[in-house]
Coordinates of C-alpha atoms in Angstrom, one line a residue:
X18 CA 192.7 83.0 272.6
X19 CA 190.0 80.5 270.7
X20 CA 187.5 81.1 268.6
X21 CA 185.0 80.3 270.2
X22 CA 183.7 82.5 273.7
X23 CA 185.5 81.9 276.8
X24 CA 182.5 80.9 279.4
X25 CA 183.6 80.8 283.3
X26 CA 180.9 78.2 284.4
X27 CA 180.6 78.6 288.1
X28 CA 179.2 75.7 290.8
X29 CA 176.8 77.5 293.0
X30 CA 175.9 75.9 296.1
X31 CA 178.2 73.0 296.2
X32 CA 175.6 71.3 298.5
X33 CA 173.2 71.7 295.6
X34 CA 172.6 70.3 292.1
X35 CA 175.4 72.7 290.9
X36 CA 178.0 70.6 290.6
X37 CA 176.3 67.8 289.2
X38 CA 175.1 70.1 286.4
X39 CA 178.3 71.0 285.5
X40 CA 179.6 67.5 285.4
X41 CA 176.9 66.9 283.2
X42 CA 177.2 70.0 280.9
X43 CA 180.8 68.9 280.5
X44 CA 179.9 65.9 278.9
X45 CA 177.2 66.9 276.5
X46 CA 179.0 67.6 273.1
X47 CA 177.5 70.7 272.2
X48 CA 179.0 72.1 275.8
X49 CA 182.1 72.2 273.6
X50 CA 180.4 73.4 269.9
X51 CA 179.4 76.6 271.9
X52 CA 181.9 78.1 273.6
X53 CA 185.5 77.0 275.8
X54 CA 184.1 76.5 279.1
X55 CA 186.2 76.4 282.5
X56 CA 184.1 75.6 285.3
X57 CA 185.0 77.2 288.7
X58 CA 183.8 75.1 292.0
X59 CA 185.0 72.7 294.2
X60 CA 187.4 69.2 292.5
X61 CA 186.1 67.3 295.2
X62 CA 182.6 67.7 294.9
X63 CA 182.8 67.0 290.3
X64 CA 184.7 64.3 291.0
X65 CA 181.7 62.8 294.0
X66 CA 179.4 64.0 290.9
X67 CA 181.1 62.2 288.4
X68 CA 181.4 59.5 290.8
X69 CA 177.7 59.0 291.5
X70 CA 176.8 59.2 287.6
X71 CA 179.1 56.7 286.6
X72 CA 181.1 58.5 284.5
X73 CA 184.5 57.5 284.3
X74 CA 186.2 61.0 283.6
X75 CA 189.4 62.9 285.4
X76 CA 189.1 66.5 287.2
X77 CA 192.1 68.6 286.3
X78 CA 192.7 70.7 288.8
X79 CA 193.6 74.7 287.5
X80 CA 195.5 77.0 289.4
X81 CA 194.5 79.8 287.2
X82 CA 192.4 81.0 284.3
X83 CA 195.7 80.9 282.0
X84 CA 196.2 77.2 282.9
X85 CA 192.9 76.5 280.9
X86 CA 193.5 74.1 277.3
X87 CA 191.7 76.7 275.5
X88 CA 190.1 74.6 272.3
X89 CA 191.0 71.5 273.5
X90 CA 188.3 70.1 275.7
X91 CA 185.6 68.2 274.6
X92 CA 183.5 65.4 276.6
X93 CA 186.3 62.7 276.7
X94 CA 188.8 65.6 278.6
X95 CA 189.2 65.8 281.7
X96 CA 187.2 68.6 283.3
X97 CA 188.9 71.7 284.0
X98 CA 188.4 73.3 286.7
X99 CA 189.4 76.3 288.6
X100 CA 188.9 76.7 292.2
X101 CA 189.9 79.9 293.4
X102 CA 192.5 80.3 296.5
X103 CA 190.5 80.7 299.7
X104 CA 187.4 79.3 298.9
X105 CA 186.3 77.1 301.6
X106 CA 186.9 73.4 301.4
X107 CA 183.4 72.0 300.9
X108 CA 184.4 68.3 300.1
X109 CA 182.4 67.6 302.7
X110 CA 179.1 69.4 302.8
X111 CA 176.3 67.3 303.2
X112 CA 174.1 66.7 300.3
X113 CA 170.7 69.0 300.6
X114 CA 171.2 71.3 303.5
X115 CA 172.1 74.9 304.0
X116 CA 175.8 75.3 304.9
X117 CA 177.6 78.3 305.5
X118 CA 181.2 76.8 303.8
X119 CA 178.9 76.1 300.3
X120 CA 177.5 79.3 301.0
X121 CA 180.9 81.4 301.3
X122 CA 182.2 79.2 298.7
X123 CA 179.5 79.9 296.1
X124 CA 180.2 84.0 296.7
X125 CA 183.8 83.5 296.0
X126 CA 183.8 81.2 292.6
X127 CA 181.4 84.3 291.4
X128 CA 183.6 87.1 292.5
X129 CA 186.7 85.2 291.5
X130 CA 184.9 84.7 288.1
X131 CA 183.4 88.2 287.9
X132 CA 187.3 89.5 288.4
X133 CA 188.2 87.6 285.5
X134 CA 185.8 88.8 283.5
X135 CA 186.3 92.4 284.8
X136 CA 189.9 91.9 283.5
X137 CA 188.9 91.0 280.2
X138 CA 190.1 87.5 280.6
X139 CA 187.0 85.8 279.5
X140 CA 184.0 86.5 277.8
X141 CA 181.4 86.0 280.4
X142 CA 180.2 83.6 283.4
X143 CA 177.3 81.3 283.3
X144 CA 175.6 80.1 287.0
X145 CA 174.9 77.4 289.1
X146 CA 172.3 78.2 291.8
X147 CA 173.3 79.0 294.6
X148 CA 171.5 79.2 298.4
X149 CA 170.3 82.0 299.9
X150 CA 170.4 80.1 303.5
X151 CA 173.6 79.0 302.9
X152 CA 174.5 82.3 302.2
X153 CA 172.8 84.1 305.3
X154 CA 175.0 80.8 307.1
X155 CA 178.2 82.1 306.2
X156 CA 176.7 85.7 307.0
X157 CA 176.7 87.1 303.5
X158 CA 173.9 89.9 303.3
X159 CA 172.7 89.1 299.3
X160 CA 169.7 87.6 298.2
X161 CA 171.1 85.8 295.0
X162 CA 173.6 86.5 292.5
X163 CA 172.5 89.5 290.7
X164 CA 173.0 91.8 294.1
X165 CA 176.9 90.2 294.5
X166 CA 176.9 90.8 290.8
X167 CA 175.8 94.4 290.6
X168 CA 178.1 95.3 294.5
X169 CA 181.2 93.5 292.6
X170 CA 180.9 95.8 289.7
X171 CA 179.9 99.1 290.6
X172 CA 176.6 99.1 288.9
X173 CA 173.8 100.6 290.2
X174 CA 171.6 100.5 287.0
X175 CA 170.5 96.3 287.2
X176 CA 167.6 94.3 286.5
X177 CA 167.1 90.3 286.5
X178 CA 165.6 88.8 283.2
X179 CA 164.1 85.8 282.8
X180 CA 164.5 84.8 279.2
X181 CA 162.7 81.6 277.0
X182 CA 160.7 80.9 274.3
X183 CA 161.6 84.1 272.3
X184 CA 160.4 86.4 275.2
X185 CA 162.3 88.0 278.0
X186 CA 160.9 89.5 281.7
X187 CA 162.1 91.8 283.8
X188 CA 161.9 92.8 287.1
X189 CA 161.6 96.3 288.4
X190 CA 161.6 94.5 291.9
X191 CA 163.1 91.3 292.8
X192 CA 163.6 89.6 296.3
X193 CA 161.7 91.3 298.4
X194 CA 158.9 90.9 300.6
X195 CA 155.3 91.1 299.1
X196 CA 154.4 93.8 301.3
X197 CA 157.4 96.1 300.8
X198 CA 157.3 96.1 297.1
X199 CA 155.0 99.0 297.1
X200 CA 157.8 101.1 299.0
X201 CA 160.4 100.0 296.2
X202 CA 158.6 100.8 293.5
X203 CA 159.6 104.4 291.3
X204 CA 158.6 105.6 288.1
X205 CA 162.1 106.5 288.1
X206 CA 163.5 102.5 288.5
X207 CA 160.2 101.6 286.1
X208 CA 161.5 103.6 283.3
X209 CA 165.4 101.8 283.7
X210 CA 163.6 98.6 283.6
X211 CA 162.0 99.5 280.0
X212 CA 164.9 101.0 278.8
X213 CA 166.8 98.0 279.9
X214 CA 164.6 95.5 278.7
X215 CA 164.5 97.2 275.5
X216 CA 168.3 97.2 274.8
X217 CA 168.7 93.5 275.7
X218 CA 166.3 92.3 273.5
X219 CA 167.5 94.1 270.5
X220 CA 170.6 92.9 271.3
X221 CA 169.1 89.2 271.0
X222 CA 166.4 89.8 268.5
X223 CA 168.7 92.0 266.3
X224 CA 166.0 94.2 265.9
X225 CA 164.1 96.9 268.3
X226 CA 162.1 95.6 271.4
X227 CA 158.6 95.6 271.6
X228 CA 157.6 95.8 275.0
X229 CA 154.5 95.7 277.4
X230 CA 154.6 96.6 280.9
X231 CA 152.2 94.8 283.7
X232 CA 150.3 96.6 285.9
X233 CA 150.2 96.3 289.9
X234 CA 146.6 95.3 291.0
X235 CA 143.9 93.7 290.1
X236 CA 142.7 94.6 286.4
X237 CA 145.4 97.5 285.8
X238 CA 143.7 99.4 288.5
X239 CA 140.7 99.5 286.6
X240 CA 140.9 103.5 286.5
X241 CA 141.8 103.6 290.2
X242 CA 139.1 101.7 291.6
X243 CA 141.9 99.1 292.9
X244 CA 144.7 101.3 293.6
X245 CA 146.2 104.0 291.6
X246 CA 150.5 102.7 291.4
X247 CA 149.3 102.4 287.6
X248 CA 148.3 106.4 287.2
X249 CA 150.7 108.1 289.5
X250 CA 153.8 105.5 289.2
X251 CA 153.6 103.4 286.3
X252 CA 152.1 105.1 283.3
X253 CA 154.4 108.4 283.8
X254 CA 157.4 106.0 282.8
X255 CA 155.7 104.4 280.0
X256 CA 154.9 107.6 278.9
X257 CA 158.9 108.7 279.5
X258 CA 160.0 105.6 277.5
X259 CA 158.0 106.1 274.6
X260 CA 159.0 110.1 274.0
X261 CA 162.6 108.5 274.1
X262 CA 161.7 106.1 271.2
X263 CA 161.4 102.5 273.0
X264 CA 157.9 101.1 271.3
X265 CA 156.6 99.9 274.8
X266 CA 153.2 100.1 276.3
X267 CA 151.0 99.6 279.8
X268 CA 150.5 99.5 282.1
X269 CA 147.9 96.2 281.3
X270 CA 146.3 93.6 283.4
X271 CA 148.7 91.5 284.6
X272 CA 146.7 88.3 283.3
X273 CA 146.8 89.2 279.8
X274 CA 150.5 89.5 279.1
X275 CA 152.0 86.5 278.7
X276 CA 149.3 85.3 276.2
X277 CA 149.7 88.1 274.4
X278 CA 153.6 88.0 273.8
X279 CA 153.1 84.2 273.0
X280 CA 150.8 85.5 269.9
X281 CA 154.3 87.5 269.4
X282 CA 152.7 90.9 270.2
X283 CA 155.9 91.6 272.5
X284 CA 158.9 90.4 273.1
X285 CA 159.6 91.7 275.8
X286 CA 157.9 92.5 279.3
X287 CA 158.5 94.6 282.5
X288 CA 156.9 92.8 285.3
X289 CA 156.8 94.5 288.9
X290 CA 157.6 91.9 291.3
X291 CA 159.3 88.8 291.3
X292 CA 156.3 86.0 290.9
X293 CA 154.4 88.1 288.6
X294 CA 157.3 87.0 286.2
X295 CA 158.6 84.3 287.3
X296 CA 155.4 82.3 287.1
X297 CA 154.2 82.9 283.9
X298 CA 157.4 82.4 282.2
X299 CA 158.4 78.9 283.9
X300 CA 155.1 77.9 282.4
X301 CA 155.6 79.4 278.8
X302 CA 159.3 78.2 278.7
X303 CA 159.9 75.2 281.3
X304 CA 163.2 74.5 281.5
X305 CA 164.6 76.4 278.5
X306 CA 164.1 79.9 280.6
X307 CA 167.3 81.6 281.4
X308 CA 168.7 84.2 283.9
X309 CA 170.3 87.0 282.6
X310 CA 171.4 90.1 284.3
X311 CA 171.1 93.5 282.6
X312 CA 172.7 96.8 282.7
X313 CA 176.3 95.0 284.0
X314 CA 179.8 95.9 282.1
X315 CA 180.2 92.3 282.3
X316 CA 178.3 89.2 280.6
X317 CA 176.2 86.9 282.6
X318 CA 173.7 84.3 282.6
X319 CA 172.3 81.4 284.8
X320 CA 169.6 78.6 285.2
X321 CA 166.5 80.0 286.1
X322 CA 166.1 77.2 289.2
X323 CA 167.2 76.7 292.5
X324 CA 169.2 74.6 294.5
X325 CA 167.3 71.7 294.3
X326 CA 167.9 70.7 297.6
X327 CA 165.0 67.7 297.7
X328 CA 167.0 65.9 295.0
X329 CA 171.2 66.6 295.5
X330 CA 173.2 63.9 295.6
X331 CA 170.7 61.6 294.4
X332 CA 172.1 62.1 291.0
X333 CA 169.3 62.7 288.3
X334 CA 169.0 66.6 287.8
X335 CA 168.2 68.0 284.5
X336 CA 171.1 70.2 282.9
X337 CA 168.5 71.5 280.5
X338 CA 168.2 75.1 282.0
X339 CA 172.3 75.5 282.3
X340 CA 172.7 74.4 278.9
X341 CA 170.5 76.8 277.5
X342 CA 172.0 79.5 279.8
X343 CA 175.2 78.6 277.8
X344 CA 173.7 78.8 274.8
X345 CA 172.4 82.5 275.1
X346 CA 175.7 83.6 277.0
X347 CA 177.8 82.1 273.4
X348 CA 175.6 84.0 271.8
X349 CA 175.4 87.2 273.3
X350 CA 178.8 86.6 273.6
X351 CA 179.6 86.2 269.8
X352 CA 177.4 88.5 268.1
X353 CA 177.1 91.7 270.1
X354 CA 179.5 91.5 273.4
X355 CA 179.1 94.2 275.9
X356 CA 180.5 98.0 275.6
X357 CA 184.6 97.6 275.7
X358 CA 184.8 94.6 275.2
X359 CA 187.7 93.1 273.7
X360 CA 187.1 89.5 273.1
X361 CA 185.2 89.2 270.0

Protein backbone atom coordinates (compact mmCIF):
# COMPACT_ATOMS: atom_id res chain seq x y z
CA UNK A 1 0.00 0.00 0.00
CA UNK A 2 1.52 3.78 -0.32
CA UNK A 3 2.27 6.17 2.00
CA UNK A 4 0.21 8.35 1.38
CA UNK A 5 -4.01 7.94 1.94
CA UNK A 6 -5.84 6.05 -0.51
CA UNK A 7 -8.87 8.59 -1.65
CA UNK A 8 -11.75 6.95 -3.89
CA UNK A 9 -12.79 10.31 -5.69
CA UNK A 10 -16.23 9.62 -6.93
CA UNK A 11 -18.08 11.64 -10.21
CA UNK A 12 -21.51 12.55 -8.97
CA UNK A 13 -23.94 13.49 -11.40
CA UNK A 14 -22.23 12.72 -14.58
CA UNK A 15 -24.53 15.38 -16.24
CA UNK A 16 -23.02 17.76 -13.79
CA UNK A 17 -19.67 19.56 -13.13
CA UNK A 18 -18.48 16.30 -11.48
CA UNK A 19 -16.57 15.02 -13.90
CA UNK A 20 -15.03 18.05 -15.06
CA UNK A 21 -13.82 18.51 -11.44
CA UNK A 22 -12.15 15.48 -11.25
CA UNK A 23 -10.39 15.93 -14.58
CA UNK A 24 -9.29 19.04 -13.19
CA UNK A 25 -8.27 17.76 -9.71
CA UNK A 26 -6.23 15.19 -11.52
CA UNK A 27 -4.13 17.59 -12.96
CA UNK A 28 -3.37 20.01 -10.17
CA UNK A 29 0.00 18.76 -8.52
CA UNK A 30 -0.87 18.86 -5.12
CA UNK A 31 -3.91 16.29 -6.08
CA UNK A 32 -0.98 13.86 -5.96
CA UNK A 33 1.28 15.50 -2.74
CA UNK A 34 -1.96 14.64 -0.67
CA UNK A 35 -3.06 11.41 -1.03
CA UNK A 36 -3.29 8.33 -4.12
CA UNK A 37 -6.46 9.15 -5.64
CA UNK A 38 -8.61 6.76 -7.99
CA UNK A 39 -11.55 8.43 -9.26
CA UNK A 40 -14.70 6.35 -9.82
CA UNK A 41 -17.23 7.65 -12.76
CA UNK A 42 -17.85 7.30 -16.11
CA UNK A 43 -14.27 7.05 -18.96
CA UNK A 44 -16.44 8.57 -21.37
CA UNK A 45 -17.60 11.51 -19.75
CA UNK A 46 -13.38 12.48 -18.25
CA UNK A 47 -12.29 11.89 -21.39
CA UNK A 48 -15.51 14.61 -23.11
CA UNK A 49 -14.07 16.62 -19.93
CA UNK A 50 -10.60 16.42 -20.84
CA UNK A 51 -11.65 16.90 -24.32
CA UNK A 52 -13.39 20.24 -23.81
CA UNK A 53 -10.46 21.65 -21.54
CA UNK A 54 -7.89 20.94 -23.85
CA UNK A 55 -5.98 18.79 -22.07
CA UNK A 56 -4.22 16.38 -23.88
CA UNK A 57 -4.19 13.38 -21.18
CA UNK A 58 -5.29 9.45 -21.52
CA UNK A 59 -8.21 7.72 -19.31
CA UNK A 60 -7.08 4.39 -18.04
CA UNK A 61 -9.78 2.39 -17.67
CA UNK A 62 -9.69 0.14 -14.10
CA UNK A 63 -11.45 -2.96 -13.72
CA UNK A 64 -10.89 -2.87 -10.04
CA UNK A 65 -9.52 -1.06 -7.00
CA UNK A 66 -6.29 -3.50 -7.01
CA UNK A 67 -5.63 -2.43 -10.67
CA UNK A 68 -4.85 1.11 -9.26
CA UNK A 69 -0.71 2.37 -9.82
CA UNK A 70 -0.73 3.13 -6.20
CA UNK A 71 2.27 6.01 -5.95
CA UNK A 72 2.64 6.41 -9.41
CA UNK A 73 0.22 8.94 -10.65
CA UNK A 74 0.86 12.41 -10.93
CA UNK A 75 -0.64 15.16 -13.44
CA UNK A 76 1.21 13.88 -16.60
CA UNK A 77 -0.54 10.03 -15.86
CA UNK A 78 -3.15 9.03 -17.33
CA UNK A 79 -6.22 9.23 -15.05
CA UNK A 80 -7.36 6.23 -13.40
CA UNK A 81 -10.35 5.40 -13.17
CA UNK A 82 -12.67 2.84 -11.92
CA UNK A 83 -16.13 2.46 -13.08
CA UNK A 84 -17.96 -0.07 -11.33
CA UNK A 85 -19.83 -3.13 -13.34
CA UNK A 86 -23.41 -2.16 -13.79
CA UNK A 87 -23.36 1.35 -13.62
CA UNK A 88 -25.33 2.80 -16.24
CA UNK A 89 -23.69 3.96 -19.43
CA UNK A 90 -24.01 7.70 -19.30
CA UNK A 91 -21.71 8.69 -22.28
CA UNK A 92 -24.39 10.28 -23.43
CA UNK A 93 -26.27 12.34 -20.92
CA UNK A 94 -26.92 15.59 -21.95
CA UNK A 95 -25.02 18.36 -20.36
CA UNK A 96 -27.36 20.24 -17.54
CA UNK A 97 -30.38 18.23 -17.19
CA UNK A 98 -31.75 15.74 -14.69
CA UNK A 99 -31.40 12.13 -15.97
CA UNK A 100 -32.28 9.18 -14.31
CA UNK A 101 -29.02 6.92 -15.94
CA UNK A 102 -26.60 9.92 -14.17
CA UNK A 103 -28.77 9.66 -11.36
CA UNK A 104 -28.53 5.67 -10.90
CA UNK A 105 -25.03 6.04 -11.91
CA UNK A 106 -23.99 8.51 -9.29
CA UNK A 107 -25.71 6.00 -6.39
CA UNK A 108 -23.58 3.19 -7.63
CA UNK A 109 -19.91 4.88 -7.94
CA UNK A 110 -20.75 5.79 -4.08
CA UNK A 111 -21.95 2.36 -2.96
CA UNK A 112 -19.28 0.71 -5.08
CA UNK A 113 -16.88 3.20 -3.32
CA UNK A 114 -18.42 2.99 0.12
CA UNK A 115 -17.91 -1.17 -0.25
CA UNK A 116 -14.40 -0.54 -0.74
CA UNK A 117 -13.90 1.37 1.98
CA UNK A 118 -16.16 -0.86 4.07
CA UNK A 119 -13.50 -3.59 3.20
CA UNK A 120 -10.75 -1.63 4.25
CA UNK A 121 -9.43 -1.21 0.90
CA UNK A 122 -9.05 2.48 0.91
CA UNK A 123 -8.83 5.07 3.21
CA UNK A 124 -11.92 7.11 2.49
CA UNK A 125 -14.09 8.70 -0.57
CA UNK A 126 -14.23 12.27 -1.45
CA UNK A 127 -17.62 13.55 -3.57
CA UNK A 128 -18.81 14.99 -6.58
CA UNK A 129 -22.31 16.45 -6.34
CA UNK A 130 -24.66 14.63 -7.37
CA UNK A 131 -28.60 15.41 -8.37
CA UNK A 132 -31.40 14.94 -6.35
CA UNK A 133 -33.76 15.05 -9.63
CA UNK A 134 -31.74 12.84 -11.26
CA UNK A 135 -31.94 10.74 -8.48
CA UNK A 136 -35.82 10.78 -7.94
CA UNK A 137 -35.47 10.06 -12.15
CA UNK A 138 -34.05 6.78 -11.72
CA UNK A 139 -36.44 6.33 -8.64
CA UNK A 140 -33.91 6.38 -5.89
CA UNK A 141 -35.69 7.64 -2.60
CA UNK A 142 -32.47 9.77 -1.05
CA UNK A 143 -32.07 13.30 -0.73
CA UNK A 144 -28.14 13.45 -1.21
CA UNK A 145 -25.35 11.46 -0.26
CA UNK A 146 -25.23 11.43 3.45
CA UNK A 147 -28.81 9.32 3.54
CA UNK A 148 -27.13 6.55 0.81
CA UNK A 149 -24.13 6.99 3.01
CA UNK A 150 -25.67 6.34 6.39
CA UNK A 151 -28.51 3.20 4.66
CA UNK A 152 -25.13 1.69 3.04
CA UNK A 153 -23.49 1.44 6.35
CA UNK A 154 -25.75 0.73 9.00
CA UNK A 155 -25.51 3.87 10.81
CA UNK A 156 -28.19 5.47 12.41
CA UNK A 157 -26.20 8.02 14.51
CA UNK A 158 -25.25 10.81 11.31
CA UNK A 159 -25.04 14.37 10.84
CA UNK A 160 -23.78 16.62 7.74
CA UNK A 161 -21.03 19.20 8.53
CA UNK A 162 -20.14 21.85 6.72
CA UNK A 163 -16.56 22.65 7.43
CA UNK A 164 -14.14 26.05 6.41
CA UNK A 165 -12.26 28.60 7.76
CA UNK A 166 -11.38 26.76 10.98
CA UNK A 167 -15.14 26.30 11.90
CA UNK A 168 -17.37 23.37 11.32
CA UNK A 169 -21.62 23.30 11.34
CA UNK A 170 -23.76 20.76 11.85
CA UNK A 171 -27.06 19.86 11.18
CA UNK A 172 -29.51 18.36 13.62
CA UNK A 173 -31.88 18.47 10.47
CA UNK A 174 -31.10 18.43 6.95
CA UNK A 175 -33.27 18.11 3.70
CA UNK A 176 -36.39 18.64 4.75
CA UNK A 177 -39.19 20.81 4.32
CA UNK A 178 -39.20 24.18 6.30
CA UNK A 179 -42.40 23.35 7.78
CA UNK A 180 -41.66 19.81 8.94
CA UNK A 181 -38.54 20.60 10.73
CA UNK A 182 -40.39 21.32 13.89
CA UNK A 183 -41.78 17.61 13.83
CA UNK A 184 -38.06 16.31 13.41
CA UNK A 185 -36.55 18.06 15.88
CA UNK A 186 -35.59 15.97 19.56
CA UNK A 187 -33.56 16.90 22.35
CA UNK A 188 -32.62 13.42 21.98
CA UNK A 189 -31.08 13.93 18.07
CA UNK A 190 -29.88 17.67 19.49
CA UNK A 191 -27.69 16.12 22.04
CA UNK A 192 -26.03 13.46 19.07
CA UNK A 193 -25.48 16.47 17.00
CA UNK A 194 -23.24 18.19 20.04
CA UNK A 195 -21.63 15.25 20.86
CA UNK A 196 -20.88 14.67 17.28
CA UNK A 197 -19.73 17.88 16.48
CA UNK A 198 -17.62 17.83 19.35
CA UNK A 199 -15.71 14.60 18.51
CA UNK A 200 -15.04 15.77 14.94
CA UNK A 201 -13.55 18.85 15.75
CA UNK A 202 -11.18 17.47 18.17
CA UNK A 203 -10.26 15.17 15.80
CA UNK A 204 -9.33 18.22 13.45
CA UNK A 205 -8.34 20.80 15.89
CA UNK A 206 -6.37 18.24 18.00
CA UNK A 207 -7.74 19.62 20.92
CA UNK A 208 -11.47 19.69 22.60
CA UNK A 209 -14.40 21.44 20.81
CA UNK A 210 -15.90 24.47 21.79
CA UNK A 211 -19.25 24.64 20.67
CA UNK A 212 -22.37 26.93 20.52
CA UNK A 213 -25.69 25.80 19.57
CA UNK A 214 -28.36 28.14 17.51
CA UNK A 215 -31.59 28.61 18.63
CA UNK A 216 -34.96 28.13 16.50
CA UNK A 217 -36.90 31.46 16.36
CA UNK A 218 -36.46 34.73 16.33
CA UNK A 219 -33.98 36.05 19.13
CA UNK A 220 -33.51 32.50 20.93
CA UNK A 221 -37.13 32.64 21.83
CA UNK A 222 -36.65 35.61 23.75
CA UNK A 223 -37.84 33.63 26.99
CA UNK A 224 -40.79 32.19 25.07
CA UNK A 225 -42.30 35.05 23.68
CA UNK A 226 -41.50 33.53 20.11
CA UNK A 227 -41.90 30.02 20.65
CA UNK A 228 -40.57 27.82 23.37
CA UNK A 229 -38.42 24.70 21.03
CA UNK A 230 -35.40 26.61 22.87
CA UNK A 231 -36.74 25.74 26.69
CA UNK A 232 -38.51 22.51 26.27
CA UNK A 233 -36.23 20.93 23.26
CA UNK A 234 -33.02 22.62 22.96
CA UNK A 235 -31.63 23.77 26.23
CA UNK A 236 -32.34 20.14 28.01
CA UNK A 237 -29.55 18.76 25.52
CA UNK A 238 -27.19 21.50 26.03
CA UNK A 239 -27.65 21.03 29.44
CA UNK A 240 -27.11 16.88 28.82
CA UNK A 241 -23.90 17.67 26.86
CA UNK A 242 -22.33 19.75 29.27
CA UNK A 243 -22.75 17.18 32.49
CA UNK A 244 -21.09 14.74 29.99
CA UNK A 245 -18.05 17.16 29.62
CA UNK A 246 -18.51 18.68 25.95
CA UNK A 247 -17.71 22.62 26.72
CA UNK A 248 -20.82 23.75 24.45
CA UNK A 249 -23.39 26.33 25.03
CA UNK A 250 -27.03 27.76 23.71
CA UNK A 251 -29.24 27.81 22.68
CA UNK A 252 -28.27 31.72 21.12
CA UNK A 253 -29.82 33.90 18.59
CA UNK A 254 -29.29 32.54 15.48
CA UNK A 255 -27.74 35.95 14.09
CA UNK A 256 -24.95 36.07 16.41
CA UNK A 257 -23.14 32.87 15.85
CA UNK A 258 -21.17 32.96 13.07
CA UNK A 259 -19.56 36.30 14.10
CA UNK A 260 -18.86 35.07 17.16
CA UNK A 261 -16.90 31.77 16.01
CA UNK A 262 -15.08 34.09 13.44
CA UNK A 263 -13.63 36.05 16.76
CA UNK A 264 -12.70 32.25 17.52
CA UNK A 265 -15.12 31.98 20.38
CA UNK A 266 -16.23 28.41 18.88
CA UNK A 267 -15.17 26.20 16.70
CA UNK A 268 -17.74 24.54 16.35
CA UNK A 269 -21.64 25.00 15.81
CA UNK A 270 -24.98 22.97 15.89
CA UNK A 271 -27.34 24.59 13.62
CA UNK A 272 -31.09 23.24 13.37
CA UNK A 273 -32.00 23.32 9.87
CA UNK A 274 -30.24 23.15 6.79
CA UNK A 275 -30.00 27.09 5.60
CA UNK A 276 -29.47 28.27 8.98
CA UNK A 277 -25.95 26.66 8.33
CA UNK A 278 -25.51 26.54 5.11
CA UNK A 279 -25.75 30.22 4.62
CA UNK A 280 -23.60 31.68 6.96
CA UNK A 281 -20.82 29.42 6.31
CA UNK A 282 -20.73 29.76 2.39
CA UNK A 283 -20.27 33.39 3.29
CA UNK A 284 -17.49 32.97 6.06
CA UNK A 285 -15.69 30.22 3.88
CA UNK A 286 -16.67 30.54 -0.08
CA UNK A 287 -15.40 27.94 -1.67
CA UNK A 288 -12.97 26.44 0.83
CA UNK A 289 -16.19 24.90 2.87
CA UNK A 290 -16.26 21.22 2.86
CA UNK A 291 -18.86 18.37 3.40
CA UNK A 292 -18.13 16.00 5.85
CA UNK A 293 -20.28 13.27 7.27
CA UNK A 294 -20.12 12.38 10.95
CA UNK A 295 -20.75 9.51 13.06
CA UNK A 296 -19.95 6.94 9.84
CA UNK A 297 -17.35 3.76 10.37
CA UNK A 298 -16.11 5.04 7.17
CA UNK A 299 -14.28 8.38 6.01
CA UNK A 300 -15.95 10.86 3.85
CA UNK A 301 -15.96 14.23 2.50
CA UNK A 302 -17.39 16.30 -0.43
CA UNK A 303 -17.68 19.82 -2.14
CA UNK A 304 -20.13 21.78 -0.39
CA UNK A 305 -21.94 22.81 -3.99
CA UNK A 306 -24.26 21.38 -6.31
CA UNK A 307 -24.50 20.20 -9.58
CA UNK A 308 -24.04 23.23 -11.30
CA UNK A 309 -26.34 22.47 -13.87
CA UNK A 310 -26.36 26.36 -15.46
CA UNK A 311 -22.68 25.93 -16.29
CA UNK A 312 -21.88 21.88 -17.30
CA UNK A 313 -20.25 21.27 -20.26
CA UNK A 314 -19.40 24.70 -20.76
CA UNK A 315 -16.12 23.90 -19.21
CA UNK A 316 -15.00 26.58 -16.58
CA UNK A 317 -16.02 25.16 -13.06
CA UNK A 318 -13.90 25.85 -10.04
CA UNK A 319 -12.26 22.69 -8.39
CA UNK A 320 -11.61 24.77 -5.44
CA UNK A 321 -14.23 23.20 -3.00
CA UNK A 322 -13.18 19.34 -4.17
CA UNK A 323 -9.69 20.13 -3.60
CA UNK A 324 -10.15 21.25 -0.28
CA UNK A 325 -12.49 18.34 0.37
CA UNK A 326 -9.26 16.33 -0.42
CA UNK A 327 -7.28 18.07 1.57
CA UNK A 328 -9.32 17.54 4.90
CA UNK A 329 -10.18 13.80 3.86
CA UNK A 330 -5.79 13.31 3.62
CA UNK A 331 -5.89 14.68 6.71
CA UNK A 332 -8.26 13.15 8.66
CA UNK A 333 -7.13 10.39 6.97
CA UNK A 334 -3.40 10.55 8.16
CA UNK A 335 -3.58 11.78 11.53
CA UNK A 336 -6.51 10.30 13.36
CA UNK A 337 -8.43 7.62 10.91
CA UNK A 338 -11.65 6.27 12.05
CA UNK A 339 -12.22 3.40 14.91
CA UNK A 340 -10.71 0.03 13.25
CA UNK A 341 -9.09 1.28 10.87
CA UNK A 342 -6.28 -0.37 9.41
CA UNK A 343 -4.78 1.91 6.94
CA UNK A 344 -2.67 4.28 8.72
Amino acid sequence: MPTLPTLLITMGDAAGIGPELLARAWLTPELHTLCQPLLVGSVARLRASLSGMGAAVEVRQLGSVADAHWSKTSPTTPLECWEPAGAPDVAEVIWGRPDARAGQAAHDYLVAAIDVCLARTAHGIVTAPLHKGSLHAAKLPYPGHTEILAERTGTQRFAMMLYGAGVGVAHVTLHLALRDVFTHLSTERIYETIELVAETMERIDGRPARIGVFGLNPHAGDGGLFGDEEQRLIAPAVVAARKAGIEVTGPWPSDTLFGRARRGEFNGLVALYHDQGHIGMKLLAGYQAVNLSLGLPILRTSVAHGTAFDIAGQFHADPTSLLEAVRVAARLARTCPPPGHPLT
